[in-house]
mmCIF file with all atom_site columns, C-alpha atoms in Angstrom:
data_model
loop_
_atom_site.group_PDB
_atom_site.id
_atom_site.type_symbol
_atom_site.label_atom_id
_atom_site.label_alt_id
_atom_site.label_comp_id
_atom_site.label_asym_id
_atom_site.label_entity_id
_atom_site.label_seq_id
_atom_site.pdbx_PDB_ins_code
_atom_site.Cartn_x
_atom_site.Cartn_y
_atom_site.Cartn_z
_atom_site.occupancy
_atom_site.B_iso_or_equiv
_atom_site.pdbx_formal_charge
_atom_site.auth_seq_id
_atom_site.auth_comp_id
_atom_site.auth_asym_id
_atom_site.auth_atom_id
_atom_site.pdbx_PDB_model_num
ATOM 1   C CA . MET A 1 1   ? -11.572 62.833 96.398  1.00 0.00 ? 12  MET A CA 1
ATOM 2   C CA . ALA A 1 2   ? -13.771 65.863 97.222  1.00 0.00 ? 13  ALA A CA 1
ATOM 3   C CA . LEU A 1 3   ? -15.685 66.834 94.224  1.00 0.00 ? 14  LEU A CA 1
ATOM 4   C CA . ASN A 1 4   ? -14.568 69.941 93.895  1.00 0.00 ? 15  ASN A CA 1
ATOM 5   C CA . THR A 1 5   ? -10.768 68.740 93.286  1.00 0.00 ? 16  THR A CA 1
ATOM 6   C CA . LEU A 1 6   ? -12.066 66.978 89.914  1.00 0.00 ? 17  LEU A CA 1
ATOM 7   C CA . ILE A 1 7   ? -12.438 69.763 87.343  1.00 0.00 ? 18  ILE A CA 1
ATOM 8   C CA . ARG A 1 8   ? -13.705 69.008 83.931  1.00 0.00 ? 19  ARG A CA 1
ATOM 9   C CA . SER A 1 9   ? -11.300 71.507 82.125  1.00 0.00 ? 20  SER A CA 1
ATOM 10  C CA . LEU A 1 10  ? -8.331  71.590 80.199  1.00 0.00 ? 21  LEU A CA 1
ATOM 11  C CA . ILE A 1 11  ? -5.685  73.627 81.858  1.00 0.00 ? 22  ILE A CA 1
ATOM 12  C CA . ASP A 1 12  ? -4.875  77.046 80.504  1.00 0.00 ? 23  ASP A CA 1
ATOM 13  C CA . TYR A 1 13  ? -1.451  77.914 80.777  1.00 0.00 ? 24  TYR A CA 1
ATOM 14  C CA . ASN A 1 14  ? -1.793  81.306 79.268  1.00 0.00 ? 25  ASN A CA 1
ATOM 15  C CA . ALA A 1 15  ? -3.825  82.032 82.270  1.00 0.00 ? 26  ALA A CA 1
ATOM 16  C CA . PRO A 1 16  ? -2.949  85.360 83.938  1.00 0.00 ? 27  PRO A CA 1
ATOM 17  C CA . HIS A 1 17  ? -4.972  84.588 86.962  1.00 0.00 ? 28  HIS A CA 1
ATOM 18  C CA . TRP A 1 18  ? -2.203  82.124 88.630  1.00 0.00 ? 29  TRP A CA 1
ATOM 19  C CA . THR A 1 19  ? -1.021  83.329 91.763  1.00 0.00 ? 30  THR A CA 1
ATOM 20  C CA . SER A 1 20  ? 2.084   82.969 93.443  1.00 0.00 ? 31  SER A CA 1
ATOM 21  C CA . ASN A 1 21  ? 0.187   79.950 95.530  1.00 0.00 ? 32  ASN A CA 1
ATOM 22  C CA . ASP A 1 22  ? -0.599  77.990 92.297  1.00 0.00 ? 33  ASP A CA 1
ATOM 23  C CA . ILE A 1 23  ? 1.557   75.436 90.960  1.00 0.00 ? 34  ILE A CA 1
ATOM 24  C CA . VAL A 1 24  ? 0.563   74.436 87.330  1.00 0.00 ? 35  VAL A CA 1
ATOM 25  C CA . PHE A 1 25  ? 1.484   70.961 85.916  1.00 0.00 ? 36  PHE A CA 1
ATOM 26  C CA . PHE A 1 26  ? 1.771   69.424 82.910  1.00 0.00 ? 37  PHE A CA 1
ATOM 27  C CA . THR A 1 27  ? 2.355   65.516 82.468  1.00 0.00 ? 38  THR A CA 1
ATOM 28  C CA . ALA A 1 28  ? 5.943   64.547 80.954  1.00 0.00 ? 39  ALA A CA 1
ATOM 29  C CA . ASN A 1 29  ? 8.525   62.085 79.999  1.00 0.00 ? 40  ASN A CA 1
ATOM 30  C CA . GLN A 1 30  ? 12.111  61.842 80.869  1.00 0.00 ? 41  GLN A CA 1
ATOM 31  C CA . VAL A 1 31  ? 13.775  62.412 77.362  1.00 0.00 ? 42  VAL A CA 1
ATOM 32  C CA . VAL A 1 32  ? 15.969  65.465 76.649  1.00 0.00 ? 43  VAL A CA 1
ATOM 33  C CA . LYS A 1 33  ? 16.785  65.908 73.198  1.00 0.00 ? 44  LYS A CA 1
ATOM 34  C CA . ALA A 1 34  ? 20.713  66.966 72.257  1.00 0.00 ? 45  ALA A CA 1
ATOM 35  C CA . ASN A 1 35  ? 19.747  70.438 72.391  1.00 0.00 ? 46  ASN A CA 1
ATOM 36  C CA . GLY A 1 36  ? 19.134  70.462 76.099  1.00 0.00 ? 47  GLY A CA 1
ATOM 37  C CA . HIS A 1 37  ? 15.195  70.509 75.502  1.00 0.00 ? 48  HIS A CA 1
ATOM 38  C CA . LEU A 1 38  ? 12.700  68.292 77.245  1.00 0.00 ? 49  LEU A CA 1
ATOM 39  C CA . VAL A 1 39  ? 10.652  66.719 74.812  1.00 0.00 ? 50  VAL A CA 1
ATOM 40  C CA . MET A 1 40  ? 7.127   68.222 75.011  1.00 0.00 ? 51  MET A CA 1
ATOM 41  C CA . GLY A 1 41  ? 5.506   67.466 71.540  1.00 0.00 ? 52  GLY A CA 1
ATOM 42  C CA . ALA A 1 42  ? 2.244   66.280 72.444  1.00 0.00 ? 53  ALA A CA 1
ATOM 43  C CA . GLY A 1 43  ? -1.056  66.798 74.720  1.00 0.00 ? 54  GLY A CA 1
ATOM 44  C CA . ASN A 1 44  ? -0.652  68.994 77.751  1.00 0.00 ? 55  ASN A CA 1
ATOM 45  C CA . ALA A 1 45  ? 3.136   69.076 77.790  1.00 0.00 ? 56  ALA A CA 1
ATOM 46  C CA . LYS A 1 46  ? 2.545   70.899 74.266  1.00 0.00 ? 57  LYS A CA 1
ATOM 47  C CA . ALA A 1 47  ? 0.161   73.102 75.403  1.00 0.00 ? 58  ALA A CA 1
ATOM 48  C CA . ALA A 1 48  ? 2.673   74.314 78.321  1.00 0.00 ? 59  ALA A CA 1
ATOM 49  C CA . ARG A 1 49  ? 5.509   74.472 76.168  1.00 0.00 ? 60  ARG A CA 1
ATOM 50  C CA . ASP A 1 50  ? 3.582   76.736 73.654  1.00 0.00 ? 61  ASP A CA 1
ATOM 51  C CA . ALA A 1 51  ? 2.473   79.066 76.461  1.00 0.00 ? 62  ALA A CA 1
ATOM 52  C CA . VAL A 1 52  ? 5.544   79.300 78.355  1.00 0.00 ? 63  VAL A CA 1
ATOM 53  C CA . GLN A 1 53  ? 8.258   79.874 75.839  1.00 0.00 ? 64  GLN A CA 1
ATOM 54  C CA . GLY A 1 54  ? 11.585  78.527 76.933  1.00 0.00 ? 65  GLY A CA 1
ATOM 55  C CA . SER A 1 55  ? 10.019  76.040 79.379  1.00 0.00 ? 66  SER A CA 1
ATOM 56  C CA . ALA A 1 56  ? 11.294  72.953 77.514  1.00 0.00 ? 67  ALA A CA 1
ATOM 57  C CA . LEU A 1 57  ? 14.926  74.175 77.946  1.00 0.00 ? 68  LEU A CA 1
ATOM 58  C CA . ALA A 1 58  ? 14.235  74.971 81.467  1.00 0.00 ? 69  ALA A CA 1
ATOM 59  C CA . PHE A 1 59  ? 12.739  71.787 82.511  1.00 0.00 ? 70  PHE A CA 1
ATOM 60  C CA . GLY A 1 60  ? 15.419  69.766 79.925  1.00 0.00 ? 71  GLY A CA 1
ATOM 61  C CA . GLN A 1 61  ? 18.157  71.282 82.035  1.00 0.00 ? 72  GLN A CA 1
ATOM 62  C CA . SER A 1 62  ? 16.523  70.580 85.607  1.00 0.00 ? 73  SER A CA 1
ATOM 63  C CA . LEU A 1 63  ? 14.420  67.675 85.436  1.00 0.00 ? 74  LEU A CA 1
ATOM 64  C CA . GLY A 1 64  ? 16.958  64.918 85.655  1.00 0.00 ? 75  GLY A CA 1
ATOM 65  C CA . GLU A 1 65  ? 15.303  61.409 87.226  1.00 0.00 ? 76  GLU A CA 1
ATOM 66  C CA . LYS A 1 66  ? 12.808  63.346 89.115  1.00 0.00 ? 77  LYS A CA 1
ATOM 67  C CA . ARG A 1 67  ? 9.359   62.431 89.184  1.00 0.00 ? 78  ARG A CA 1
ATOM 68  C CA . VAL A 1 68  ? 7.782   65.753 90.228  1.00 0.00 ? 79  VAL A CA 1
ATOM 69  C CA . HIS A 1 69  ? 9.714   68.808 89.531  1.00 0.00 ? 80  HIS A CA 1
ATOM 70  C CA . VAL A 1 70  ? 8.821   72.386 90.272  1.00 0.00 ? 81  VAL A CA 1
ATOM 71  C CA . ILE A 1 71  ? 10.305  75.701 88.775  1.00 0.00 ? 82  ILE A CA 1
ATOM 72  C CA . ARG A 1 72  ? 9.268   79.183 88.812  1.00 0.00 ? 83  ARG A CA 1
ATOM 73  C CA . PHE A 1 73  ? 9.558   80.490 85.365  1.00 0.00 ? 84  PHE A CA 1
ATOM 74  C CA . GLN A 1 74  ? 8.267   83.606 83.506  1.00 0.00 ? 85  GLN A CA 1
ATOM 75  C CA . GLY A 1 75  ? 6.129   84.750 86.678  1.00 0.00 ? 86  GLY A CA 1
ATOM 76  C CA . ILE A 1 76  ? 4.356   81.296 87.421  1.00 0.00 ? 87  ILE A CA 1
ATOM 77  C CA . TRP A 1 77  ? 5.387   77.931 89.395  1.00 0.00 ? 88  TRP A CA 1
ATOM 78  C CA . LEU A 1 78  ? 5.284   75.252 86.790  1.00 0.00 ? 89  LEU A CA 1
ATOM 79  C CA . GLY A 1 79  ? 5.570   71.630 87.559  1.00 0.00 ? 90  GLY A CA 1
ATOM 80  C CA . ALA A 1 80  ? 6.342   68.466 85.582  1.00 0.00 ? 91  ALA A CA 1
ATOM 81  C CA . LEU A 1 81  ? 4.646   65.292 86.493  1.00 0.00 ? 92  LEU A CA 1
ATOM 82  C CA . VAL A 1 82  ? 6.432   62.531 84.858  1.00 0.00 ? 93  VAL A CA 1
ATOM 83  C CA . THR A 1 83  ? 4.399   59.717 83.811  1.00 0.00 ? 94  THR A CA 1
ATOM 84  C CA . LYS A 1 84  ? 6.495   57.809 81.638  1.00 0.00 ? 95  LYS A CA 1
ATOM 85  C CA . GLN A 1 85  ? 10.196  57.407 80.682  1.00 0.00 ? 96  GLN A CA 1
ATOM 86  C CA . HIS A 1 86  ? 10.367  57.653 76.824  1.00 0.00 ? 97  HIS A CA 1
ATOM 87  C CA . PHE A 1 87  ? 7.557   59.653 74.773  1.00 0.00 ? 98  PHE A CA 1
ATOM 88  C CA . LYS A 1 88  ? 7.171   57.243 72.427  1.00 0.00 ? 99  LYS A CA 1
ATOM 89  C CA . ASP A 1 89  ? 6.008   54.282 75.119  1.00 0.00 ? 100 ASP A CA 1
ATOM 90  C CA . PRO A 1 90  ? 2.698   53.926 76.911  1.00 0.00 ? 101 PRO A CA 1
ATOM 91  C CA . SER A 1 91  ? 2.778   54.745 80.549  1.00 0.00 ? 102 SER A CA 1
ATOM 92  C CA . ASP A 1 92  ? 3.311   52.268 82.842  1.00 0.00 ? 103 ASP A CA 1
ATOM 93  C CA . LEU A 1 93  ? 0.676   52.081 85.955  1.00 0.00 ? 104 LEU A CA 1
ATOM 94  C CA . GLU A 1 94  ? 3.432   51.482 88.658  1.00 0.00 ? 105 GLU A CA 1
ATOM 95  C CA . PHE A 1 95  ? 5.589   54.215 87.525  1.00 0.00 ? 106 PHE A CA 1
ATOM 96  C CA . VAL A 1 96  ? 2.500   56.822 87.270  1.00 0.00 ? 107 VAL A CA 1
ATOM 97  C CA . ILE A 1 97  ? 1.284   55.682 91.005  1.00 0.00 ? 108 ILE A CA 1
ATOM 98  C CA . LYS A 1 98  ? 5.153   56.239 92.272  1.00 0.00 ? 109 LYS A CA 1
ATOM 99  C CA . SER A 1 99  ? 4.859   59.660 90.707  1.00 0.00 ? 110 SER A CA 1
ATOM 100 C CA . LEU A 1 100 ? 1.596   60.349 91.960  1.00 0.00 ? 111 LEU A CA 1
ATOM 101 C CA . ARG A 1 101 ? 3.074   59.412 95.712  1.00 0.00 ? 112 ARG A CA 1
ATOM 102 C CA . GLU A 1 102 ? 5.701   62.040 95.199  1.00 0.00 ? 113 GLU A CA 1
ATOM 103 C CA . LEU A 1 103 ? 3.287   64.703 94.377  1.00 0.00 ? 114 LEU A CA 1
ATOM 104 C CA . PHE A 1 104 ? 1.244   63.618 97.034  1.00 0.00 ? 115 PHE A CA 1
ATOM 105 C CA . LYS A 1 105 ? 4.257   63.951 99.606  1.00 0.00 ? 116 LYS A CA 1
ATOM 106 C CA . MET A 1 106 ? 4.906   67.502 97.873  1.00 0.00 ? 117 MET A CA 1
ATOM 107 C CA . ALA A 1 107 ? 1.362   68.775 98.204  1.00 0.00 ? 118 ALA A CA 1
ATOM 108 C CA . LYS A 1 108 ? 1.437   67.885 102.189 1.00 0.00 ? 119 LYS A CA 1
ATOM 109 C CA . ARG A 1 109 ? 4.528   69.775 102.762 1.00 0.00 ? 120 ARG A CA 1
ATOM 110 C CA . ASN A 1 110 ? 3.193   72.656 101.193 1.00 0.00 ? 121 ASN A CA 1
ATOM 111 C CA . PRO A 1 111 ? -0.557  73.058 102.212 1.00 0.00 ? 122 PRO A CA 1
ATOM 112 C CA . THR A 1 112 ? -0.910  76.831 101.331 1.00 0.00 ? 123 THR A CA 1
ATOM 113 C CA . LYS A 1 113 ? -0.109  75.845 97.615  1.00 0.00 ? 124 LYS A CA 1
ATOM 114 C CA . THR A 1 114 ? -2.909  74.584 95.122  1.00 0.00 ? 125 THR A CA 1
ATOM 115 C CA . PHE A 1 115 ? -1.600  72.170 92.511  1.00 0.00 ? 126 PHE A CA 1
ATOM 116 C CA . HIS A 1 116 ? -3.435  72.282 89.238  1.00 0.00 ? 127 HIS A CA 1
ATOM 117 C CA . VAL A 1 117 ? -2.639  68.780 87.435  1.00 0.00 ? 128 VAL A CA 1
ATOM 118 C CA . PRO A 1 118 ? -4.008  67.213 84.427  1.00 0.00 ? 129 PRO A CA 1
ATOM 119 C CA . TYR A 1 119 ? -5.322  63.688 84.959  1.00 0.00 ? 130 TYR A CA 1
ATOM 120 C CA . PRO A 1 120 ? -2.157  61.801 84.332  1.00 0.00 ? 131 PRO A CA 1
ATOM 121 C CA . ALA A 1 121 ? -1.400  59.044 81.645  1.00 0.00 ? 132 ALA A CA 1
ATOM 122 C CA . ILE A 1 122 ? -4.993  58.764 80.336  1.00 0.00 ? 133 ILE A CA 1
ATOM 123 C CA . GLY A 1 123 ? -4.313  60.617 77.033  1.00 0.00 ? 134 GLY A CA 1
ATOM 124 C CA . ASN A 1 124 ? -1.284  59.775 75.305  1.00 0.00 ? 135 ASN A CA 1
ATOM 125 C CA . GLY A 1 125 ? -0.179  57.669 78.279  1.00 0.00 ? 136 GLY A CA 1
ATOM 126 C CA . GLY A 1 126 ? -2.872  54.766 77.239  1.00 0.00 ? 137 GLY A CA 1
ATOM 127 C CA . LEU A 1 127 ? -4.098  54.374 80.729  1.00 0.00 ? 138 LEU A CA 1
ATOM 128 C CA . LYS A 1 128 ? -7.690  54.037 81.656  1.00 0.00 ? 139 LYS A CA 1
ATOM 129 C CA . ARG A 1 129 ? -9.429  56.390 84.608  1.00 0.00 ? 140 ARG A CA 1
ATOM 130 C CA . ASN A 1 130 ? -10.584 53.248 86.519  1.00 0.00 ? 141 ASN A CA 1
ATOM 131 C CA . GLN A 1 131 ? -6.943  52.241 86.703  1.00 0.00 ? 142 GLN A CA 1
ATOM 132 C CA . LEU A 1 132 ? -6.239  55.391 88.418  1.00 0.00 ? 143 LEU A CA 1
ATOM 133 C CA . ASP A 1 133 ? -9.076  56.562 90.041  1.00 0.00 ? 144 ASP A CA 1
ATOM 134 C CA . LYS A 1 134 ? -8.225  54.977 93.573  1.00 0.00 ? 145 LYS A CA 1
ATOM 135 C CA . TYR A 1 135 ? -5.146  56.924 93.512  1.00 0.00 ? 146 TYR A CA 1
ATOM 136 C CA . ILE A 1 136 ? -6.380  60.095 92.415  1.00 0.00 ? 147 ILE A CA 1
ATOM 137 C CA . SER A 1 137 ? -9.163  59.883 95.200  1.00 0.00 ? 148 SER A CA 1
ATOM 138 C CA . GLN A 1 138 ? -6.511  59.778 97.831  1.00 0.00 ? 149 GLN A CA 1
ATOM 139 C CA . LEU A 1 139 ? -4.740  62.988 96.826  1.00 0.00 ? 150 LEU A CA 1
ATOM 140 C CA . PRO A 1 140 ? -4.865  65.655 99.144  1.00 0.00 ? 151 PRO A CA 1
ATOM 141 C CA . THR A 1 141 ? -7.521  68.420 98.412  1.00 0.00 ? 152 THR A CA 1
ATOM 142 C CA . ASN A 1 142 ? -4.995  70.941 97.610  1.00 0.00 ? 153 ASN A CA 1
ATOM 143 C CA . ILE A 1 143 ? -4.578  69.038 94.581  1.00 0.00 ? 154 ILE A CA 1
ATOM 144 C CA . LYS A 1 144 ? -7.100  70.190 91.767  1.00 0.00 ? 155 LYS A CA 1
ATOM 145 C CA . VAL A 1 145 ? -6.962  67.192 88.935  1.00 0.00 ? 156 VAL A CA 1
ATOM 146 C CA . TYR A 1 146 ? -8.318  68.602 85.446  1.00 0.00 ? 157 TYR A CA 1
ATOM 147 C CA . ILE A 1 147 ? -9.936  66.269 83.112  1.00 0.00 ? 158 ILE A CA 1
ATOM 148 C CA . ASN A 1 148 ? -10.712 67.026 79.384  1.00 0.00 ? 159 ASN A CA 1
ATOM 149 C CA . PRO A 1 149 ? -14.271 67.434 79.278  1.00 0.00 ? 160 PRO A CA 1
ATOM 150 C CA . LYS A 1 150 ? -14.232 66.128 75.344  1.00 0.00 ? 161 LYS A CA 1
ATOM 151 C CA . PRO A 1 151 ? -12.019 63.052 75.405  1.00 0.00 ? 162 PRO A CA 1
ATOM 152 C CA . ARG A 1 152 ? -10.783 61.643 72.523  1.00 0.00 ? 163 ARG A CA 1
ATOM 153 C CA . GLY A 1 153 ? -12.109 58.636 70.952  1.00 0.00 ? 164 GLY A CA 1
#
């Protein structure tokens, strides 16, 4: 991975500087509540939900079984990178790798877009960076991976 693709910062979902060439992601699960909202109750999913009002319902109605899903919502391209099936479960390494492969394909198909993605599954997902670094390093350079500069614990 080129050094400029790993960014030591949290993603600012409120940022007014996102352009039509930016796709801003959160990591997600696949649980949709009875009211149609995707569960987005922790981590960067919660940050995205709080900043982009109505996004939980929009993704709840459209995510389905997809591992990577992007919608145009409230003036920005917002994407979900699914890293686990149920929010209560830890992320499974093979599941995350399959999602990263889908993200890779999407980025290759859209070379003029910049994908802003939180480092997947290392917070609430419970995986370690050393389990994913090899896969993250293979992502195209139009994917910018953000990592919390002040990790928990």
